[in-house]
C-alpha positions as a printed Julia matrix, in Angstrom:
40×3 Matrix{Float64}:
  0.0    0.0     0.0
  2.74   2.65    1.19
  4.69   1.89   -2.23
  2.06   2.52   -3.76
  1.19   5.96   -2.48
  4.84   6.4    -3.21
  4.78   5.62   -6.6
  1.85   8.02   -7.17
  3.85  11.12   -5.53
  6.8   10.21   -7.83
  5.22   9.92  -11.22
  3.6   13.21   -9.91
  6.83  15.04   -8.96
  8.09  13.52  -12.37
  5.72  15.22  -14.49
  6.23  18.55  -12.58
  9.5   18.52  -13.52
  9.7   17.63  -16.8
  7.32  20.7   -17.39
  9.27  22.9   -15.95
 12.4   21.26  -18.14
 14.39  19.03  -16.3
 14.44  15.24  -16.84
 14.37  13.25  -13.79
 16.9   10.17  -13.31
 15.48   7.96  -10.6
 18.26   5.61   -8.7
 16.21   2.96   -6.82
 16.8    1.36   -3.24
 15.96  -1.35   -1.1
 13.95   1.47    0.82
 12.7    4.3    -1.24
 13.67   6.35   -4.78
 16.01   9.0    -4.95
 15.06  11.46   -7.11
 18.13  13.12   -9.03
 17.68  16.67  -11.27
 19.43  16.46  -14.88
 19.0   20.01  -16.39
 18.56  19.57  -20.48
């Protein structure tokens, strides 16, 4: 359930940035994603 919700907040904060133009590089963990900002 908690991943999830988790998922949901990071395809959200995904498409946020991508509007605002930077492509996001996600490294995954045991735990939780880390989101990394790639400016184009």
């Amino acid at each position: 359930m908690f991943a999830q919700s988790q998922w949901v907040i990071v395809t959200l904060g995904e498409l946020c940035l991508i509007k605002m133009g930077y492509l996001p590089a996600l490294i995954y963990t045991e735990e939780s994603a880390i989101l990394f900002l790639i400016p184009l």
